[in-house]
Tab-separated table of C-alpha atoms and ligand atoms in Angstrom:
chain	number	residue	atom	x	y	z
O	1	MET	CA	104.853	101.782	129.565
O	2	GLN	CA	103.852	100.916	125.767
O	3	SER	CA	106.212	101.931	123.349
O	4	HIS	CA	104.869	105.192	121.172
O	5	VAL	CA	104.765	102.601	118.025
O	6	ALA	CA	102.619	100.420	119.971
O	7	GLN	CA	100.440	103.092	121.270
O	8	PHE	CA	100.105	104.645	117.938
O	9	SER	CA	99.330	101.143	116.209
O	10	LYS	CA	96.603	101.062	119.024
O	11	PHE	CA	95.083	104.123	117.272
O	12	LEU	CA	95.271	102.889	113.962
O	13	SER	CA	93.535	99.709	114.819
O	14	PHE	CA	90.769	101.532	116.741
O	15	VAL	CA	90.035	104.220	113.723
O	16	LEU	CA	90.425	101.576	111.253
O	17	ARG	CA	89.163	98.484	112.625
O	18	HIS	CA	85.999	99.865	114.789
O	19	LYS	CA	85.333	104.000	115.038
O	20	PRO	CA	86.528	105.208	111.926
O	21	ASP	CA	83.493	108.356	112.682
O	22	ALA	CA	85.315	108.739	115.699
O	23	ILE	CA	87.582	110.860	113.557
O	24	GLY	CA	85.078	111.456	111.023
O	25	LEU	CA	86.786	109.330	108.765
O	26	LYS	CA	84.729	106.650	105.793
O	27	LEU	CA	86.010	103.551	104.995
O	28	ASP	CA	84.817	101.892	101.450
O	29	PRO	CA	82.739	98.404	101.791
O	30	GLN	CA	86.041	96.643	101.787
O	31	GLY	CA	87.590	98.588	104.665
O	32	TRP	CA	90.175	100.900	102.764
O	33	THR	CA	90.712	104.315	103.264
O	34	SER	CA	92.365	107.233	101.834
O	35	ILE	CA	96.201	107.689	103.327
O	36	ASP	CA	96.317	111.101	102.568
O	37	GLU	CA	92.505	111.773	104.298
O	38	LEU	CA	93.369	109.569	107.319
O	39	ILE	CA	96.680	111.745	107.818
O	40	ALA	CA	94.769	115.148	107.854
O	41	LYS	CA	91.760	113.400	109.856
O	42	SER	CA	94.080	112.451	112.363
O	43	ASP	CA	95.763	115.361	112.629
O	44	ALA	CA	92.620	117.451	113.048
O	45	ALA	CA	91.390	115.009	116.129
O	46	GLY	CA	94.928	115.777	117.783
O	47	THR	CA	97.169	113.134	116.657
O	48	ARG	CA	99.632	114.072	114.172
O	49	PHE	CA	101.683	111.738	111.956
O	50	SER	CA	103.510	111.776	108.582
O	51	ARG	CA	103.061	109.303	105.533
O	52	GLU	CA	106.822	107.794	106.271
O	53	ASP	CA	105.835	107.401	110.140
O	54	LEU	CA	102.779	105.619	109.344
O	55	LEU	CA	104.412	103.346	106.418
O	56	HIS	CA	107.159	102.581	109.349
O	57	VAL	CA	104.399	101.295	111.756
O	58	VAL	CA	102.311	99.149	108.824
O	59	GLU	CA	105.797	97.339	108.362
O	60	THR	CA	107.174	96.666	111.806
O	61	SER	CA	103.566	96.102	112.955
O	62	ASP	CA	104.312	92.448	115.252
O	63	LYS	CA	101.146	90.380	113.427
O	64	LYS	CA	100.880	92.558	110.247
O	65	ARG	CA	97.518	94.338	111.208
O	66	PHE	CA	97.446	96.761	108.366
O	67	SER	CA	97.286	96.365	104.656
O	68	ILE	CA	98.407	99.088	102.128
O	69	SER	CA	96.578	98.997	98.528
O	70	ALA	CA	98.797	98.175	95.468
O	71	ASP	CA	98.876	101.628	94.538
O	72	GLY	CA	100.488	102.860	98.134
O	73	GLN	CA	97.550	105.643	98.274
O	74	ARG	CA	95.212	103.284	100.564
O	75	ILE	CA	95.338	101.268	103.990
O	76	ARG	CA	93.324	98.865	105.667
O	77	ALA	CA	92.793	96.739	108.478
O	78	ALA	CA	93.948	93.383	107.709
O	79	GLN	CA	91.459	91.909	109.774
O	80	GLY	CA	89.682	92.255	113.430
O	81	HIS	CA	86.822	94.840	112.212
O	82	SER	CA	83.868	95.300	114.208
O	83	VAL	CA	82.209	98.317	111.373
O	84	SER	CA	80.488	95.968	108.903
O	85	VAL	CA	83.496	95.024	106.247
O	86	GLU	CA	83.461	92.974	103.146
O	87	LEU	CA	87.387	91.752	102.626
O	88	GLY	CA	86.773	90.221	99.440
O	89	LEU	CA	89.170	87.335	100.673
O	90	SER	CA	88.254	84.093	98.675
O	91	PRO	CA	87.055	80.798	101.004
O	92	ARG	CA	90.066	78.254	101.152
O	93	GLN	CA	90.621	74.972	102.190
O	94	PRO	CA	92.064	75.386	105.908
O	95	PRO	CA	94.669	72.962	107.694
O	96	SER	CA	93.453	69.810	109.342
O	97	ILE	CA	93.466	71.856	112.882
O	98	LEU	CA	93.377	75.378	113.378
O	99	TYR	CA	93.914	76.509	116.939
O	100	HIS	CA	92.019	79.513	119.143
O	101	GLY	CA	93.657	81.024	122.413
O	102	THR	CA	91.041	82.475	124.645
O	103	ALA	CA	90.958	82.762	129.091
O	104	THR	CA	90.387	79.327	131.146
O	105	ARG	CA	87.501	81.117	132.437
O	106	PHE	CA	85.577	81.321	128.969
O	107	VAL	CA	86.124	77.275	127.900
O	108	ASP	CA	83.267	76.173	129.709
O	109	LEU	CA	80.736	78.125	127.670
O	110	ILE	CA	82.557	77.797	124.666
O	111	LEU	CA	82.493	73.696	124.502
O	112	VAL	CA	78.969	74.300	125.160
O	113	GLU	CA	77.842	77.269	122.697
O	114	GLY	CA	80.974	76.807	120.546
O	115	LEU	CA	83.083	79.822	118.976
O	116	LYS	CA	81.074	82.936	118.723
O	117	PRO	CA	82.287	86.204	116.529
O	118	GLN	CA	81.644	88.473	119.671
O	119	SER	CA	82.385	92.099	119.035
O	120	ARG	CA	83.947	91.175	115.736
O	121	GLN	CA	82.994	90.361	112.502
O	122	GLN	CA	84.580	86.522	112.143
O	123	VAL	CA	86.219	84.009	114.560
O	124	HIS	CA	89.479	84.559	114.516
O	125	LEU	CA	92.085	80.940	114.391
O	126	SER	CA	95.667	80.272	114.200
O	127	ALA	CA	97.833	78.224	111.993
O	128	ASP	CA	100.015	76.839	115.114
O	129	GLU	CA	99.498	76.844	119.242
O	130	ALA	CA	102.229	79.607	119.630
O	131	THR	CA	100.340	82.316	117.940
O	132	ALA	CA	97.069	80.858	119.853
O	133	HIS	CA	98.598	81.015	123.001
O	134	ARG	CA	100.106	84.951	122.433
O	135	VAL	CA	96.468	85.881	121.513
O	136	ALA	CA	95.265	84.191	124.676
O	137	GLN	CA	97.584	85.693	126.892
O	138	ARG	CA	95.500	88.939	126.362
O	139	HIS	CA	92.809	87.489	127.877
O	140	GLY	CA	93.669	86.078	131.438
O	141	LYS	CA	95.274	82.586	132.189
O	142	PRO	CA	95.694	81.038	128.929
O	143	ALA	CA	93.754	78.213	126.991
O	144	ILE	CA	93.972	76.813	123.508
O	145	LEU	CA	91.344	75.163	121.893
O	146	LYS	CA	91.799	72.880	118.602
O	147	VAL	CA	89.265	73.312	116.135
O	148	GLU	CA	88.690	70.576	113.430
O	149	ALA	CA	88.944	73.063	110.665
O	150	LEU	CA	89.014	70.748	107.704
O	151	ARG	CA	86.086	68.352	109.017
O	152	MET	CA	84.217	71.816	109.096
O	153	HIS	CA	84.946	72.599	105.514
O	154	ALA	CA	83.911	69.530	104.449
O	155	GLN	CA	80.717	69.700	105.912
O	156	GLY	CA	80.439	73.450	103.939
O	157	PHE	CA	81.805	76.028	106.775
O	158	LYS	CA	83.691	78.642	104.603
O	159	PHE	CA	87.278	79.601	105.904
O	160	PHE	CA	89.235	82.600	104.677
O	161	LEU	CA	92.804	83.770	104.954
O	162	ALA	CA	93.499	87.555	106.083
O	163	ASP	CA	96.365	88.885	104.403
O	164	ASN	CA	98.415	88.875	108.273
O	165	GLY	CA	98.212	84.970	108.091
O	166	VAL	CA	95.033	84.990	110.605
O	167	TRP	CA	92.041	82.373	109.675
O	168	LEU	CA	88.829	83.628	109.795
O	169	THR	CA	85.584	81.897	110.383
O	170	ALA	CA	81.726	82.680	110.974
O	171	GLN	CA	81.636	80.590	114.326
O	172	VAL	CA	82.570	77.125	115.697
O	173	PRO	CA	79.744	74.808	116.559
O	174	PRO	CA	80.842	72.676	119.772
O	175	GLU	CA	81.326	69.323	117.967
O	176	PHE	CA	84.386	70.664	116.368
O	177	LEU	CA	86.182	71.966	119.528
O	178	LYS	CA	88.813	70.262	121.690
O	179	SER	CA	90.396	71.433	124.559
O	180	THR	CA	94.106	70.828	124.387
G	1	LIG	C1	85.699	84.339	123.473
G	1	LIG	C2	93.805	90.126	118.438
G	1	LIG	C3	82.384	83.031	125.931
G	1	LIG	C4	86.936	84.342	122.705
G	1	LIG	C5	94.350	88.485	118.314
G	1	LIG	C6	87.665	85.556	122.728
G	1	LIG	C7	93.556	87.967	117.294
G	1	LIG	C8	83.864	83.534	123.653
G	1	LIG	C9	86.921	86.569	123.061
G	1	LIG	C10	92.388	89.371	117.023
G	1	LIG	C11	83.041	82.586	123.297
G	1	LIG	C12	86.757	87.669	121.873
G	1	LIG	C13	90.889	88.517	117.719
G	1	LIG	C14	81.679	81.956	123.991
G	1	LIG	C15	83.991	83.352	121.489
G	1	LIG	N1	81.432	82.300	124.936
G	1	LIG	N2	83.188	83.647	125.197
G	1	LIG	N3	80.541	81.715	122.969
G	1	LIG	N4	83.074	82.369	121.852
G	1	LIG	N5	84.656	83.906	123.106
G	1	LIG	O1	89.719	89.941	121.000
G	1	LIG	O2	90.290	85.758	119.126
G	1	LIG	O3	95.986	92.736	118.489
G	1	LIG	O4	87.525	89.841	120.033
G	1	LIG	O5	87.736	83.051	122.970
G	1	LIG	O6	95.787	88.311	118.103
G	1	LIG	O7	91.098	86.857	121.135
G	1	LIG	O8	93.771	93.099	117.771
G	1	LIG	O9	89.053	88.022	119.538
G	1	LIG	O10	88.739	85.215	124.335
G	1	LIG	O11	93.511	87.991	116.087
G	1	LIG	O12	95.970	92.655	115.951
G	1	LIG	O13	85.508	85.829	123.164
G	1	LIG	O14	92.914	90.428	117.764
G	1	LIG	O15	94.672	90.671	117.171
G	1	LIG	O16	87.877	88.274	121.546
G	1	LIG	O17	91.257	87.939	118.921
G	1	LIG	P1	88.088	88.903	120.309
G	1	LIG	P2	90.346	87.134	119.795
G	1	LIG	P3	95.090	92.405	117.730
């Protein structure tokens, strides 16, 4: 069974990444929303928690999924959105190789089509193989793809590093991918 914290984290991911409308919440263009409003709207929709509960989940989230604004008044998901947000991250030079974890059943298609963001705003890449492996396990039998990130960067593809260490890019054409 899922822990209470994991369930609560799922609820937060749902409203802050995918369906703020579900509880009548509005995100600003950068994905931020007021913590007080999130608490009030969640309560009205049947999910009650305090500011302390919220901060506890933010601090203990295994993947640092949520960020709190410098003034402590607002919260957003660090990445993973399907709603359109402009995270305001600056492009960065990536390491030579990044990793993408997926399921073996997707690999043949990915090696033909490249990596696409699917329902999210960007493709998610990991700096290390162990993290990619954990992402992969969510989808089935794990497969890890190597991405020649620095070579892509040299050809003009932009890379962004989210607050929680996940690398983001719009897409990865197949010529930059290798199965491991
Ligand atoms: C696959 C989790 C067929 C792709 C993780 C992936 C991550 C293709 C799936 C974050 C394809 C999309 C994101 C193509 C991509 N043909 N399949 N051309 N291109 N795919 O969940 O990267 O727990 O949207 O390989 O830790 O798995 O939510 O992306 O399997 O950081 O915080 O399409 O979500 O974080 O799946 O995971 P997802 P993802 P959280």
